[in-house]
Each structure stands twice: as structure tokens, then as C-alpha cells.
Amino acid sequence: MNPTITAAEIARLAGVGRAAVSNWRKRHPAFPTPVGGTAASPEFDLIAVEQWLRAQGKLPEVSQADRLWRHLAAVTENPAAALADIGARLLARQRGGRPPRQQAEPPLKALLPEVDALAEALGPPAAFDELWQRFSTSGAGRPASTPDQLADLMTALAAAGDGTVFDPAAGTGAALRAAVRAGCTTAYGQEIDPDLARLAGLWLALHDVPGDVRPGDSLRADAHPGQTVDAVVCHPPFGLTNWGSEELSYDPRWEYGGVPPRTEPELAWVQHCLAHLRPGGYAVLLMPPTVAGRRAGRRFRAELLRRGALRAVIALPSGVAAPHGVPLHLWVLRRPAPDAPAPARALLVDATEDDLPDRILSAWQKFTAGEEVEEAGFARAVPVIELLDEDVDLTPARRQPTTADGRTDEHLLHTRDRLAAVVAALPALIPHAEPTPDGANPPLMTVNELARSGALHLLGPVRTATDPADDDDAGAPVLTVSDVLVGGDASGAADDRLGQRIVLAVGDVVVPMVARALTARVVTTAGALLGRNLYLLRPNPAALDPWFLAGQLRTSANERQTSSLSGTLRFDVRRALVRRLPLEEQRAYGEAFRRLAAFESALGQAAALGAELAQLTADGLARGSLRATTD
């Protein structure tokens, strides 16, 4: 029997989008017919598809990773187990040991030379990442993964970028990979599927991330009893009523209202996650929307609110994760500190019509900073006493601001004026640039060479202290990876686990070691401490302009030059290339890069204001407080 391939895999094979494959099926009668799968996710004969693509001139040269994955998928009925065997071989190769004896069937053993060739070309971690990406694409025999954008939002809400992270329902490891991208120091997990648990653990090991992922049922057999962490991120299974409610009646994890009823498994996951948090730590769970209002869970929701454990409920748009037809919720929880007074408000965000993670994060940051949050139709900091009614319904859409029409219309006019001002300023921010004469090709130097020449001082990345000492800077602001990526102020706080105390100065350039894209940011306010997993490049002002340096670092060429992984990128900034120019020329380029950064920031602000203005206008027209005119 020939191997099969999904429409998504055909699109990747041909280097096109899914829509192109759909068009080919409709417009070309000779396109191969499905041989399996379902109507929603058909599967096609791989050999027949390759022949059709080749005949149409649509089959590009196949990469080593694509060829190996296609062969792997064709010879095994359990891709997770097969990929785990390959991962173990790659890990042994990375550590310089003998590859383990393979227990797989002969067809899989026959692929080991291809595995070794891919590892030789890319290195073991990148080779595993290439195969992992193909495994993570939805298809027959492969579980659905939490999308990267959603996982990144969850880790940002949980402040998971600066400490230990735990995922008790790790699945394919998407949330743990997002935590690594954000800069977490240690990652732990548990997964009921032993093959997936092994895969996620191998991914951590291959990428030198401390921690482990253990197999087992997290609710019935917690593999990390008593262990607490700084942040928990979790996409638990939905609706599994046989979760162990009867045998776990006296479990010490049920602190908030007792053991949940059999029909409320998600509330059991909530309490399990809280049990693994240190006081003050955050947990973010992806939840079905029904949990916010089911009558059986009223007592538990009320207890979470009274104790100050439930801090926010965020309604997401449909389609952000499986099941794609349901607008899922994010629950943000915090482990209350002993004897701390319960917060008076909880944040409810209705983002069902707004797919802008930055806007969600902005509302959350304002809320945690103690600022007033009340955006019509989007977000509201609701008094807890108001939520503790007969239903304790936490559905965000039902608790949105009920401001007077005049106040809402004032908000609309203010938002429109702000948007107009930002848009009017955009042309002036665009850097003036023109093509250089042919042949202009100044020499290049690596950051490492610049450091050796004295043009800059390279510090970091800061690691976690192995022997914590007295913390003289406790509470001092710390610039984190997340702060650099979103362009925000230093939001972290120093503790005894910060390995070095490096005070940032104006003109420093900071670069995250792990991120989805190479990012460089110039420090404009002195005094904060350098956070974990950040490089610091301190230019010599007599030799190097900081804005020129930051602009040179962030190029696509340097992203390829410095990265060692695919998907989750780990950057070695020492390999980045910088043009060698006189200081005066650097300053001219630096000013252009500075304006370009301001232009990008203004574009993001305009997008957020535009979305807000559109919603306010729609609400006003629908309510009748605004009238349509022909002007």
C-alpha cells in the first residue's frame, strides 16, 4: 500500500498555501482523488500526488527533512513513537555517545542513514526540529497542537519567561516550547500519552533546557507531587467526566470548594495547576466557554473569586485552537500569598471579535498595574462582589461596561482623534533612503570580532544562579525577554536566582537568546537590571553607534547566520555580521533605524486604535447613539 498525504502536506510539498491545493482539486479533473481520511480532512496517495505535481511542473526539489518525514510516515503506524526513537538517536549523537539500540521494525531501521545525514547537515537539535514541525502538522495519527501564537499569549500572561514552568497536560509540548521561547529557566511537564511525553522530554534535552516531561495521568497519578513552580501553562483535555472524582475525594489539591463534581473536570485541572504554583505565581489554562457559567461549578467559581485565585477570564475568537468552532476562554489564576487580602476586582475580556494578542496583553498589564480598565465591548475590571451573584457567571460578554451613551461617544471621538494623530505622524517617521551605487560593498565584521577589537563589550546571557546568595537588589526592576519582544518597560523583579547583577545603561543593545525572531532593542532608560537569557552589547561610543548596531543585528541574513534551531530559534549573537563604516556614516544609518523602530511602533498603535474605533463605531450605530450620514 502506498503512503498517503494530507492537503496540508501537499501544500508544504509544493510550497503553496492550502487554498491552492483546494483550487487544483476543483479545476483539474486529473488531480488524484482521495484514498482515505474524511471529507473534512482527506488523504491522497503520495506517489500519485508526486506524479501529478511533477507533470504540472509544481514539484520543487524535496528537502532532506521532507524526504525523511515522508518515508517515516509511510513505514510506521505510530509517528510519535518512531520520532521518539529518532530523537533518542539524535540526543545520543549530540552528547557524543553511542546511539541506542533501535527496537523499531526493519523499515524504520532502514531510514537511520537518512537520519544521520540530516543530523550531519543541520546538527541534532535542528534535525529534530525539522521532523517535529512536520509531526506537529495536523494529520492522521497526530494529535492537535496548541498553535504557537496562542501558546505565546498564554506564556506571556503567565509571566513564564523568567523562572520555572510546568505543563501538566503537555501534549506535543507546544506550551513548553513557547515558555522556552520566552526565556524560562526550567521546564517540567506531564503527559498521559507516553510517546508524546517522551517526545517532549527529548525536545527539552536536545535544546539543553533543564527539566523533564514524565508520563502518566496528572489528576490520578501526579508525577510531580509537592513540586511548585513560578508559572503553569496548560491546555487540558475537555469534557472527560471519567477523571477520577470518586477515588480522589480526599486529595489535598481540592482547596477551592472541595472535590469538583464528575461533570466539572476542568475545575479539577484548575485546582491541580494552583497546587503546583508558588505563592504569587500565575497559571493560564485554555478552557471551554461553558465552564464560565455551568451551574454545577458555581460554588467553585465563587470560592476562586473570594480567595483571589481567579484573576481574569478572556474570551478568544473562534478558530484559535481545536475545537475550532468554539470560542475558547483563557483563565488566568494566581496562587494567593498567605494572609494576603483578596483582590477586589477580576478582569473580564471579550476578545471574540478581536484577534489582537497585543491588545489582550495591554489590558492585562494595565489591570495588574492597578490601572482602571474599562473598554466598551472589550474589557472591564469587574468588582468581585458584582460577580458573586446567584449564577457566578464569568462569561466576559455578559459583564461588559454599561456606560452612558454620551460617555461612550466621547470615548469614540477621543479614539478617532488619537488614531488620526498617529496616522498623520506616520509619513514623517518613514526613513529617507535611496539605492546605493553599484559595487558598494563595505567589509563585514562579526560581533565577536567587534568585541575583540574593543568596539563593544559583550555581556550575558544571564543564567539562573546555582547557589543563590543574599539579594541586595531584591525588587529592583529587571528587563525580561518578554519586555524586549513587546517593547515594554522592565517588568520583572530581582530575586536571589538572578545569576548576575548587570545594570543597564542608555545606549546598551539587548538581544534575546531564544525567540521566534531575532530582535534587538536599544535601551533608552538606565537603571534596570539585565534579565535572564538576554545578551547585552555595550558599544564603545567612539567606535560604534547603538542604533546602527541594533539595526544591523535584526536583518533576515543575521537571523539565518545566528540561529541554531528551526521553529523555536536559539540565537548566538556573536556570529552576527555588522558592516564596518565610519562613525559619521553609522550615525546617519542609526538615525534611519531609530525612525524605522518608531514607525513600526506607531503602526502597531494605529492597528490597535483602528480596531477599537471600528468596534465603538459599530456599537454606536447599532445602539442608535450614532447616525449614518452621507458626508
XYZ file of C-alpha atoms in Angstrom:
631
model
C 0.000 0.000 0.000
C 1.397 3.402 -0.943
C 1.872 6.087 1.753
C -0.773 8.811 1.989
C -0.542 12.573 2.339
C -2.956 15.274 3.573
C -3.856 18.510 1.785
C -1.706 20.478 4.235
C 1.259 18.232 3.459
C 0.632 18.627 -0.296
C 0.713 22.409 0.171
C 4.009 22.208 2.051
C 5.418 19.773 -0.509
C 4.586 22.132 -3.388
C 5.475 25.316 -1.496
C 1.968 26.812 -1.776
C -0.960 27.602 0.507
C -3.872 25.306 1.332
C -6.143 27.380 -0.920
C -4.004 26.499 -3.954
C -4.428 22.777 -3.286
C -8.184 23.265 -2.975
C -8.227 25.104 -6.328
C -6.226 22.333 -8.007
C -8.757 19.756 -6.849
C -11.645 21.801 -8.274
C -10.061 22.903 -11.567
C -8.019 19.857 -12.609
C -10.004 16.666 -13.227
C -6.771 14.683 -13.322
C -5.840 15.649 -9.761
C -5.668 12.436 -7.689
C -8.858 11.545 -5.841
C -8.781 10.906 -2.074
C -7.950 7.369 -0.987
C -8.749 7.776 2.710
C -9.287 10.163 5.584
C -12.547 12.065 5.963
C -14.484 14.596 3.913
C -13.057 17.380 6.094
C -9.504 16.011 6.048
C -8.991 13.773 3.006
C -5.825 11.807 2.347
C -4.236 11.196 -1.053
C -1.865 8.641 -2.498
C 1.597 10.193 -2.102
C 3.070 8.601 -5.240
C 0.103 9.713 -7.379
C 0.305 13.256 -5.994
C 4.039 13.467 -6.682
C 3.496 12.269 -10.251
C 0.746 14.862 -10.835
C 2.799 17.700 -9.315
C 5.842 16.719 -11.370
C 3.790 16.595 -14.572
C 2.407 20.061 -13.819
C 5.838 21.494 -13.028
C 4.736 22.198 -9.450
C 7.065 19.871 -7.578
C 10.103 21.708 -6.218
C 13.214 19.889 -5.144
C 12.445 17.971 -1.959
C 14.490 18.813 1.127
C 16.243 16.164 3.179
C 13.786 16.682 6.042
C 10.714 16.407 3.797
C 12.035 13.256 2.166
C 12.851 11.653 5.517
C 9.483 12.582 7.033
C 7.545 11.231 4.071
C 9.434 7.968 4.305
C 8.977 7.857 8.076
C 5.220 8.449 7.812
C 4.979 5.739 5.178
C 6.655 2.969 7.204
C 5.133 3.440 10.663
C 1.638 3.423 12.138
C 2.809 5.381 15.215
C 4.654 8.554 14.116
C 5.139 9.719 17.734
C 6.941 6.526 18.771
C 9.033 6.495 15.596
C 10.027 10.132 16.030
C 10.903 9.439 19.676
C 13.256 6.648 18.563
C 14.892 9.056 16.139
C 15.077 11.743 18.852
C 16.869 9.351 21.197
C 19.402 8.617 18.458
C 19.921 12.341 17.803
C 20.350 13.066 21.532
C 22.981 10.331 21.843
C 24.766 11.779 18.828
C 24.675 15.289 20.326
C 26.138 14.062 23.600
C 28.875 12.160 21.843
C 27.705 8.724 22.908
C 26.768 5.571 21.067
C 23.293 5.684 19.506
C 20.880 3.416 21.412
C 19.994 0.018 20.033
C 16.907 0.540 17.876
C 13.892 -1.601 18.737
C 11.949 -0.489 15.667
C 10.867 -2.637 12.768
C 13.316 -3.108 9.873
C 11.655 -0.465 7.614
C 12.386 2.207 10.240
C 15.921 0.940 10.748
C 16.469 1.380 7.038
C 15.909 5.136 7.458
C 18.690 5.602 10.027
C 21.286 6.564 7.395
C 18.931 9.361 6.304
C 18.570 10.422 9.951
C 22.348 10.569 10.347
C 22.706 12.532 7.107
C 20.138 15.111 8.267
C 21.884 15.429 11.633
C 25.207 15.884 9.877
C 23.790 18.667 7.716
C 21.800 20.572 10.372
C 23.003 19.367 13.756
C 20.901 17.086 16.025
C 18.641 19.791 17.574
C 17.765 21.407 14.239
C 17.267 17.995 12.598
C 14.817 17.021 15.357
C 13.035 20.383 14.997
C 12.566 19.874 11.267
C 10.926 16.488 11.832
C 8.982 17.799 14.837
C 7.422 20.562 12.727
C 6.150 18.015 10.236
C 4.859 15.772 13.021
C 3.042 18.713 14.668
C 1.070 19.477 11.492
C -2.432 18.068 11.949
C -2.964 14.793 10.175
C -3.917 11.177 10.623
C -2.365 9.650 13.724
C -1.125 13.012 15.006
C -2.653 14.955 17.901
C -3.694 18.584 17.523
C -1.152 21.024 18.968
C -1.799 24.347 20.659
C -0.941 26.938 17.956
C 2.270 28.869 18.577
C 0.568 32.282 18.695
C -1.868 31.107 21.362
C 0.876 29.349 23.337
C 2.968 32.542 23.236
C -0.003 34.556 24.547
C -0.532 32.066 27.380
C 3.118 32.180 28.457
C 3.117 35.988 28.337
C 0.010 36.186 30.547
C 1.596 33.715 32.974
C 4.899 35.658 33.051
C 6.518 32.334 32.160
C 9.630 33.868 30.635
C 11.691 34.221 33.784
C 11.623 31.146 36.001
C 10.373 27.569 36.236
C 7.365 26.473 34.165
C 5.084 23.436 34.379
C 2.535 21.986 31.957
C 0.570 19.069 33.425
C -1.088 18.234 30.082
C 1.929 18.742 27.840
C 0.597 17.036 24.704
C 3.040 17.700 21.877
C 4.883 20.238 24.051
C 3.643 23.443 22.398
C 3.267 25.387 25.658
C 6.668 24.278 26.934
C 8.288 25.325 23.659
C 6.597 28.736 23.989
C 7.960 29.055 27.523
C 11.449 28.284 26.210
C 10.992 30.938 23.512
C 10.076 33.397 26.258
C 13.234 32.525 28.203
C 12.131 30.182 31.005
C 14.944 28.664 33.044
C 13.490 25.192 33.680
C 10.532 23.342 32.160
C 8.561 20.457 33.658
C 5.625 18.564 32.243
C 3.417 15.505 32.427
C 1.518 13.819 29.604
C -0.768 10.797 29.685
C 0.432 9.577 26.256
C 3.879 8.041 26.934
C 5.098 8.573 23.362
C 4.235 12.277 23.455
C 5.779 12.608 26.913
C 8.976 11.025 25.637
C 8.987 13.329 22.615
C 8.527 16.481 24.676
C 11.255 15.405 27.094
C 13.644 14.696 24.227
C 12.942 18.149 22.783
C 13.941 19.763 26.095
C 17.080 17.627 26.336
C 18.156 18.322 22.753
C 17.785 22.053 23.376
C 19.663 21.969 26.694
C 16.627 23.075 28.706
C 16.722 21.794 32.312
C 13.666 19.820 33.404
C 11.738 16.779 32.268
C 8.372 15.550 30.998
C 7.023 12.463 32.757
C 4.323 10.077 31.522
C 1.121 9.475 33.428
C -2.344 10.708 34.319
C -1.779 14.068 36.052
C -5.009 14.016 38.084
C -4.892 10.371 39.187
C -1.105 9.998 39.483
C 0.673 13.330 39.823
C 4.272 12.726 38.733
C 5.494 15.935 40.422
C 3.892 15.763 43.902
C 4.800 18.680 46.122
C 6.777 20.493 43.433
C 5.947 24.176 42.955
C 6.938 26.428 40.075
C 6.797 30.083 39.033
C 4.240 29.605 36.240
C 1.859 26.959 34.893
C 0.516 26.878 31.333
C -1.973 24.194 30.409
C -4.336 23.134 27.623
C -6.196 20.366 29.498
C -8.449 17.800 27.845
C -12.066 18.953 27.679
C -15.156 17.128 28.913
C -13.564 13.917 30.227
C -16.000 13.023 33.012
C -14.132 9.836 33.954
C -11.259 11.748 35.534
C -11.137 10.111 38.955
C -13.521 12.204 41.037
C -14.522 9.279 43.269
C -11.065 7.905 44.106
C -9.687 11.438 44.625
C -12.334 12.600 47.110
C -9.807 13.395 49.861
C -6.985 14.704 47.705
C -5.239 17.734 49.292
C -5.298 19.602 45.967
C -9.001 20.436 46.351
C -8.515 23.704 48.258
C -11.136 25.780 46.457
C -14.587 24.401 47.150
C -13.669 20.739 47.667
C -13.628 17.957 45.099
C -15.285 19.111 41.852
C -18.256 17.105 40.617
C -17.704 14.491 37.937
C -19.142 16.846 35.301
C -16.595 19.596 36.082
C -13.216 18.062 35.129
C -11.808 21.428 34.013
C -12.211 22.774 37.568
C -10.165 19.807 38.785
C -7.400 20.880 36.380
C -7.655 24.434 37.719
C -7.023 23.257 41.280
C -4.268 20.885 40.161
C -2.452 23.783 38.484
C -2.879 26.054 41.517
C -1.437 23.315 43.744
C 1.809 23.441 41.752
C 2.247 27.230 41.955
C 4.458 29.145 44.338
C 2.615 31.985 46.143
C 2.298 34.851 43.688
C 2.816 32.627 40.639
C 0.415 32.631 37.704
C -1.340 29.804 35.870
C -3.038 30.179 32.483
C -5.417 27.468 31.276
C -7.243 27.146 27.965
C -10.856 26.308 28.829
C -14.158 25.568 27.069
C -16.547 28.541 27.453
C -19.190 26.505 29.277
C -17.001 26.310 32.404
C -17.595 30.037 32.986
C -21.335 29.588 33.509
C -22.302 25.954 34.265
C -24.495 25.761 37.348
C -22.584 22.782 38.758
C -19.462 24.903 39.040
C -20.977 27.969 40.758
C -19.603 27.165 44.224
C -16.099 26.578 42.878
C -16.032 29.736 40.785
C -17.233 31.714 43.785
C -14.526 30.252 46.015
C -11.822 31.020 43.453
C -13.035 34.624 43.329
C -13.384 35.052 47.109
C -9.886 33.702 47.715
C -8.354 35.888 44.996
C -7.184 32.931 42.910
C -9.112 33.718 39.711
C -7.757 36.955 38.244
C -9.067 37.036 34.658
C -11.264 35.290 32.092
C -10.507 36.083 28.445
C -12.891 35.027 25.670
C -10.988 34.269 22.452
C -12.190 34.281 18.829
C -13.406 31.035 17.282
C -10.748 29.078 15.452
C -7.708 29.867 17.621
C -7.359 26.207 18.662
C -9.195 22.885 18.449
C -12.164 22.546 18.624
C -12.066 25.350 16.052
C -15.783 26.096 16.003
C -15.847 27.095 19.687
C -14.717 30.487 21.063
C -12.481 29.188 23.858
C -11.582 31.022 27.065
C -8.307 31.655 28.867
C -8.440 31.554 32.664
C -5.654 33.441 34.416
C -5.128 32.342 38.017
C -2.734 33.342 40.759
C -1.695 31.446 43.858
C -2.668 33.764 46.736
C 0.056 34.659 49.189
C -0.697 33.564 52.771
C -2.784 36.119 54.691
C -2.860 38.483 51.682
C -6.182 40.314 51.217
C -8.228 39.071 48.260
C -8.269 41.463 45.277
C -11.444 43.495 44.886
C -11.695 43.094 41.107
C -11.286 40.496 38.369
C -10.615 41.221 34.699
C -13.068 40.029 32.035
C -12.011 40.440 28.394
C -14.283 39.756 25.419
C -11.855 39.322 22.504
C -14.200 37.136 20.454
C -14.168 39.700 17.638
C -10.578 40.844 18.133
C -7.633 38.650 17.187
C -5.006 41.030 18.586
C -2.887 39.406 21.336
C -1.133 42.727 21.999
C -4.451 44.338 22.949
C -5.224 41.496 25.348
C -1.775 41.786 26.919
C -2.129 45.552 27.199
C -5.419 45.213 29.106
C -3.868 42.578 31.385
C -0.783 44.722 32.087
C -2.947 47.736 32.947
C -5.025 45.563 35.264
C -2.020 44.105 37.104
C -0.528 47.597 37.403
C -3.658 48.744 39.246
C -4.910 50.991 36.439
C -8.566 51.408 35.547
C -9.611 49.014 32.764
C -12.936 49.726 31.065
C -13.021 49.479 27.258
C -16.522 49.361 25.846
C -17.259 45.997 24.289
C -13.804 44.638 25.096
C -12.513 44.666 28.669
C -13.662 45.542 32.159
C -12.213 45.174 35.644
C -15.334 43.919 37.406
C -15.854 44.176 41.193
C -15.772 40.679 42.658
C -18.863 41.452 44.712
C -20.747 42.019 41.437
C -19.668 38.620 40.131
C -20.775 36.807 43.292
C -24.428 36.809 42.326
C -26.761 33.813 42.084
C -25.132 32.409 38.905
C -21.490 33.500 39.331
C -21.420 33.641 35.522
C -17.960 34.703 34.345
C -18.735 34.863 30.623
C -16.989 38.119 29.601
C -19.616 39.246 27.069
C -22.232 39.376 29.844
C -20.212 41.676 32.078
C -19.079 44.396 29.680
C -19.232 48.105 30.547
C -22.682 49.674 30.660
C -21.532 53.259 30.207
C -23.870 56.051 29.231
C -24.143 56.788 25.533
C -22.565 60.232 25.934
C -19.513 58.824 27.692
C -19.125 56.110 25.051
C -19.401 58.658 22.257
C -16.776 60.848 23.939
C -14.536 57.796 24.005
C -15.182 57.257 20.295
C -14.239 60.846 19.433
C -11.135 60.652 21.588
C -10.092 57.383 19.961
C -10.718 58.806 16.482
C -8.561 61.848 17.269
C -5.752 59.660 18.639
C -5.865 57.436 15.557
C -5.819 60.449 13.224
C -2.801 61.882 15.066
C -0.881 58.592 14.882
C -1.676 58.118 11.169
C -0.725 61.736 10.406
C 2.657 61.183 12.047
C 3.469 58.031 10.055
C 4.895 59.681 6.882
C 7.395 61.706 8.893
C 8.647 58.553 10.594
C 9.473 56.719 7.354
C 13.283 56.877 6.948
C 14.608 58.641 3.873
C 16.502 56.043 1.843
C 17.658 55.562 -1.739
C 19.573 52.860 -3.641
C 23.329 52.830 -3.146
C 25.687 52.962 -6.148
C 26.529 49.629 -7.725
C 29.536 47.967 -6.196
C 29.139 49.482 -2.719
C 30.134 46.567 -0.529
C 31.802 47.596 2.768
C 33.604 44.904 4.784
C 31.737 42.930 7.448
C 32.768 42.029 10.987
C 31.162 39.607 13.402
C 30.025 40.779 16.824
C 32.723 38.544 18.275
C 35.362 40.373 16.222
C 33.944 43.748 17.263
C 34.186 42.681 20.898
C 37.811 41.569 20.471
C 38.656 44.887 18.793
C 37.181 46.894 21.687
C 34.321 48.372 19.631
C 31.810 46.853 22.051
C 31.600 44.919 25.296
C 29.590 41.679 25.136
C 27.863 40.604 28.372
C 25.478 37.773 29.223
C 23.349 35.929 28.717
C 22.494 35.933 32.412
C 21.696 32.500 33.814
C 19.918 31.272 36.920
C 22.142 31.256 39.999
C 23.149 27.740 41.060
C 23.996 28.927 44.591
C 21.610 31.765 45.474
C 23.188 34.435 47.623
C 21.823 37.314 49.671
C 19.828 39.533 47.369
C 20.842 43.174 47.813
C 18.771 44.209 44.793
C 15.547 42.432 45.769
C 12.625 44.037 43.982
C 14.777 46.037 41.546
C 13.242 46.207 38.038
C 14.539 43.577 35.632
C 14.278 43.759 31.839
C 12.920 40.395 30.676
C 12.794 38.673 27.301
C 9.076 39.470 27.054
C 9.766 43.158 27.698
C 12.245 43.240 24.821
C 9.901 41.435 22.435
C 6.897 43.717 23.106
C 8.917 46.913 23.527
C 7.727 47.466 27.112
C 9.401 48.767 30.245
C 11.245 46.480 32.659
C 8.523 44.397 34.312
C 10.485 41.757 36.186
C 11.788 41.936 39.759
C 15.204 40.837 41.010
C 15.435 37.781 43.243
C 18.176 35.529 44.595
C 18.066 33.350 41.462
C 19.365 36.067 39.130
C 22.905 34.881 38.476
C 24.475 38.287 37.725
C 23.650 41.902 38.552
C 24.240 43.875 35.334
C 22.794 47.395 35.402
C 21.586 48.647 32.021
C 22.805 51.979 30.646
C 21.374 54.232 27.948
C 22.738 53.091 24.591
C 23.043 49.414 25.520
C 21.673 46.957 22.957
C 19.845 43.868 24.281
C 19.109 40.719 22.254
C 17.051 37.691 23.446
C 18.914 34.396 23.202
C 15.691 32.447 22.477
C 12.778 33.887 20.493
C 10.710 33.314 17.359
C 12.657 36.036 15.505
C 15.964 37.824 16.039
C 15.181 41.007 17.974
C 17.476 43.838 19.029
C 16.414 46.757 21.214
C 18.283 49.905 22.252
C 17.974 50.777 25.942
C 16.699 54.343 26.403
C 16.204 54.365 30.198
C 19.013 53.442 32.584
C 18.805 51.632 35.914
C 17.046 48.309 35.283
C 18.884 45.004 35.599
C 19.598 42.688 32.673
C 17.230 39.703 32.822
C 17.874 36.049 32.127
C 18.550 34.772 28.603
C 19.440 38.211 27.228
C 22.674 39.247 25.546
C 23.885 42.770 26.286
C 26.037 44.570 23.727
C 27.556 47.782 25.128
C 29.017 49.798 22.223
C 32.112 51.949 22.627
C 30.651 55.391 21.713
C 33.901 56.345 19.976
C 33.604 53.382 17.606
C 30.005 52.210 17.282
C 26.561 53.836 17.179
C 23.981 51.805 19.178
C 21.042 52.370 16.791
C 23.230 51.404 13.819
C 24.297 48.255 15.683
C 20.700 47.292 16.578
C 19.540 47.845 13.010
C 22.372 45.729 11.603
C 21.648 42.882 14.016
C 17.950 42.478 13.173
C 18.348 41.632 9.462
C 16.998 38.452 7.877
C 20.537 37.482 6.920
C 21.677 37.702 10.550
C 18.664 35.682 11.685
C 19.877 32.860 9.436
C 23.521 33.484 10.400
C 22.964 33.311 14.154
C 20.157 30.775 14.580
C 20.777 27.179 15.510
C 17.187 25.861 15.536
C 14.073 25.852 13.405
C 10.684 26.967 14.775
C 11.954 27.809 18.267
C 15.083 29.804 17.494
C 18.145 29.998 19.723
C 20.473 32.792 18.638
C 24.214 33.137 19.073
C 24.592 36.883 18.577
C 28.372 36.568 18.463
C 28.064 35.261 14.900
C 26.005 38.237 13.679
C 27.589 40.340 10.926
C 27.875 44.139 11.110
C 29.022 46.452 8.316
C 32.255 48.289 9.004
C 31.583 52.008 8.417
C 32.988 55.318 9.682
C 31.222 56.589 12.800
C 29.574 59.508 10.997
C 28.021 57.158 8.429
C 26.922 54.840 11.229
C 25.079 57.733 12.892
C 23.210 58.532 9.683
C 22.155 54.889 9.340
C 21.441 54.736 13.073
C 19.017 57.638 12.826
C 17.227 55.825 9.972
C 16.982 52.658 12.069
C 15.694 54.676 15.051
C 12.965 56.232 12.912
C 12.119 52.820 11.478
C 11.633 51.444 15.022
C 9.352 54.389 15.828
C 7.466 53.771 12.569
C 6.879 50.110 13.474
C 5.695 51.068 16.963
C 3.283 53.647 15.512
C 1.906 51.078 13.063
C 1.113 48.739 15.943
C -0.559 51.567 17.854
C -2.588 52.522 14.777
C -3.763 48.920 14.348
C -4.944 48.741 17.973
C -6.683 52.139 17.824
C -8.265 51.273 14.475
C -9.751 48.079 15.867
C -11.062 49.946 18.908
C -12.563 52.707 16.748
C -14.272 50.194 14.472
C -15.892 48.440 17.447
C -17.009 51.697 19.088
C -18.496 52.921 15.803
C -20.320 49.639 15.208
C -21.711 49.705 18.761
C -22.857 53.331 18.393
C -24.558 52.717 15.058
C -26.276 49.587 16.300
C -27.408 51.249 19.525
C -28.625 54.393 17.755
C -26.361 56.834 19.584
C -24.637 57.428 16.221
C -26.435 58.025 12.938
C -25.141 57.277 9.465
C -24.621 60.284 7.180
C -23.805 60.622 3.502
C -20.870 63.009 4.111
